[in-house]
Amino acid sequence: MNDKERIQLNLRLDGNRELMDAIKAEASTAGISVNAWVVRTLQSAIGKTPIAIPTPELDKTLDNTLDNTIEQKLVPVLDKMLADKFAAIEERLGKLRA
């Protein structure tokens, strides 16, 4: 059996135009498809933790976290490399003056 087996649920919303419009609006606000929103909502309703679906807000949070992590790790390395380069330049200048 394939992990990505396609299983389909046909759901009729006869006489519930407002419900469908509300679902579309919620999915749009979350930045996900109606299908993804319904699946996530159903998972939540049965107590199963929904799979995190990237949203624009989540993407922004992840980007900020990644930027902060890169900065925290990269800046000290760059500072040391720059200090080492300056030290090498000072050493060369000292030799030239002598």
Short mmCIF file of C-alpha atoms in Angstrom, two decimals:
data_model
loop_
_atom_site.label_atom_id
_atom_site.label_comp_id
_atom_site.label_asym_id
_atom_site.label_seq_id
_atom_site.Cartn_x
_atom_site.Cartn_y
_atom_site.Cartn_z
CA MET A 1 0.00 0.00 0.00
CA ASN A 2 1.23 3.47 -0.93
CA ASP A 3 1.66 6.03 1.90
CA LYS A 4 0.21 8.65 -0.43
CA GLU A 5 -2.87 6.58 -1.24
CA ARG A 6 -5.56 8.87 -2.58
CA ILE A 7 -8.67 8.60 -0.44
CA GLN A 8 -11.60 10.78 -1.29
CA LEU A 9 -14.52 12.02 0.81
CA ASN A 10 -17.37 13.56 -1.14
CA LEU A 11 -19.21 15.96 1.11
CA ARG A 12 -22.45 17.62 0.02
CA LEU A 13 -23.27 20.93 1.63
CA ASP A 14 -26.81 21.22 0.24
CA GLY A 15 -28.45 24.39 1.47
CA ASN A 16 -25.32 25.46 3.36
CA ARG A 17 -23.84 28.11 1.05
CA GLU A 18 -22.88 30.20 4.12
CA LEU A 19 -20.91 27.26 5.55
CA MET A 20 -19.01 26.80 2.29
CA ASP A 21 -18.30 30.53 2.08
CA ALA A 22 -17.06 30.51 5.69
CA ILE A 23 -14.80 27.51 5.01
CA LYS A 24 -13.33 29.24 1.95
CA ALA A 25 -12.75 32.41 3.96
CA GLU A 26 -11.02 30.52 6.81
CA ALA A 27 -8.82 28.61 4.36
CA SER A 28 -7.93 31.83 2.58
CA THR A 29 -7.08 33.56 5.86
CA ALA A 30 -4.84 30.61 6.79
CA GLY A 31 -3.24 30.74 3.34
CA ILE A 32 -4.09 27.11 2.57
CA SER A 33 -6.44 25.25 0.25
CA VAL A 34 -10.00 24.43 1.24
CA ASN A 35 -9.04 20.74 1.15
CA ALA A 36 -6.08 21.26 3.51
CA TRP A 37 -8.23 23.36 5.86
CA VAL A 38 -11.01 20.73 5.98
CA VAL A 39 -8.53 17.88 6.56
CA ARG A 40 -6.82 19.85 9.35
CA THR A 41 -10.18 20.68 10.93
CA LEU A 42 -11.32 17.05 10.78
CA GLN A 43 -8.04 15.88 12.34
CA SER A 44 -8.53 18.37 15.12
CA ALA A 45 -12.14 17.27 15.67
CA ILE A 46 -11.13 13.65 16.26
CA GLY A 47 -8.26 14.59 18.55
CA LYS A 48 -5.50 13.83 16.08
CA THR A 49 -2.77 16.45 15.93
CA PRO A 50 -2.97 18.02 12.51
CA ILE A 51 0.16 18.16 10.38
CA ALA A 52 1.52 21.68 10.39
CA ILE A 53 0.55 23.37 7.19
CA PRO A 54 2.77 26.27 6.26
CA THR A 55 1.00 29.59 6.32
CA PRO A 56 2.34 33.03 5.47
CA GLU A 57 2.53 33.79 9.21
CA LEU A 58 4.37 30.53 9.95
CA ASP A 59 6.72 31.11 7.02
CA LYS A 60 7.52 34.59 8.35
CA THR A 61 8.15 33.20 11.86
CA LEU A 62 10.40 30.47 10.46
CA ASP A 63 12.25 33.00 8.31
CA ASN A 64 12.83 35.27 11.33
CA THR A 65 13.98 32.31 13.43
CA LEU A 66 16.31 31.16 10.67
CA ASP A 67 17.67 34.68 10.20
CA ASN A 68 18.32 35.01 13.94
CA THR A 69 19.98 31.59 14.10
CA ILE A 70 22.21 32.34 11.13
CA GLU A 71 23.13 35.71 12.57
CA GLN A 72 23.93 34.23 15.99
CA LYS A 73 26.20 31.61 14.45
CA LEU A 74 27.67 33.53 11.56
CA VAL A 75 28.51 36.90 13.13
CA PRO A 76 30.99 35.53 15.70
CA VAL A 77 32.74 33.50 12.97
CA LEU A 78 32.94 36.51 10.68
CA ASP A 79 34.15 38.71 13.55
CA LYS A 80 36.97 36.25 14.27
CA MET A 81 37.91 35.98 10.60
CA LEU A 82 37.99 39.76 10.29
CA ALA A 83 40.05 40.12 13.46
CA ASP A 84 42.50 37.51 12.17
CA LYS A 85 42.80 39.36 8.83
CA PHE A 86 43.43 42.67 10.62
CA ALA A 87 46.05 41.02 12.81
CA ALA A 88 47.79 39.61 9.73
CA ILE A 89 47.74 43.04 8.06
CA GLU A 90 49.16 44.69 11.20
CA GLU A 91 51.88 42.05 11.33
CA ARG A 92 52.82 42.69 7.68
CA LEU A 93 52.85 46.45 8.25
CA GLY A 94 55.08 45.94 11.28
CA LYS A 95 57.54 43.92 9.19
CA LEU A 96 57.50 46.54 6.43
CA ARG A 97 58.31 49.31 8.94
CA ALA A 98 61.21 47.39 10.40
#
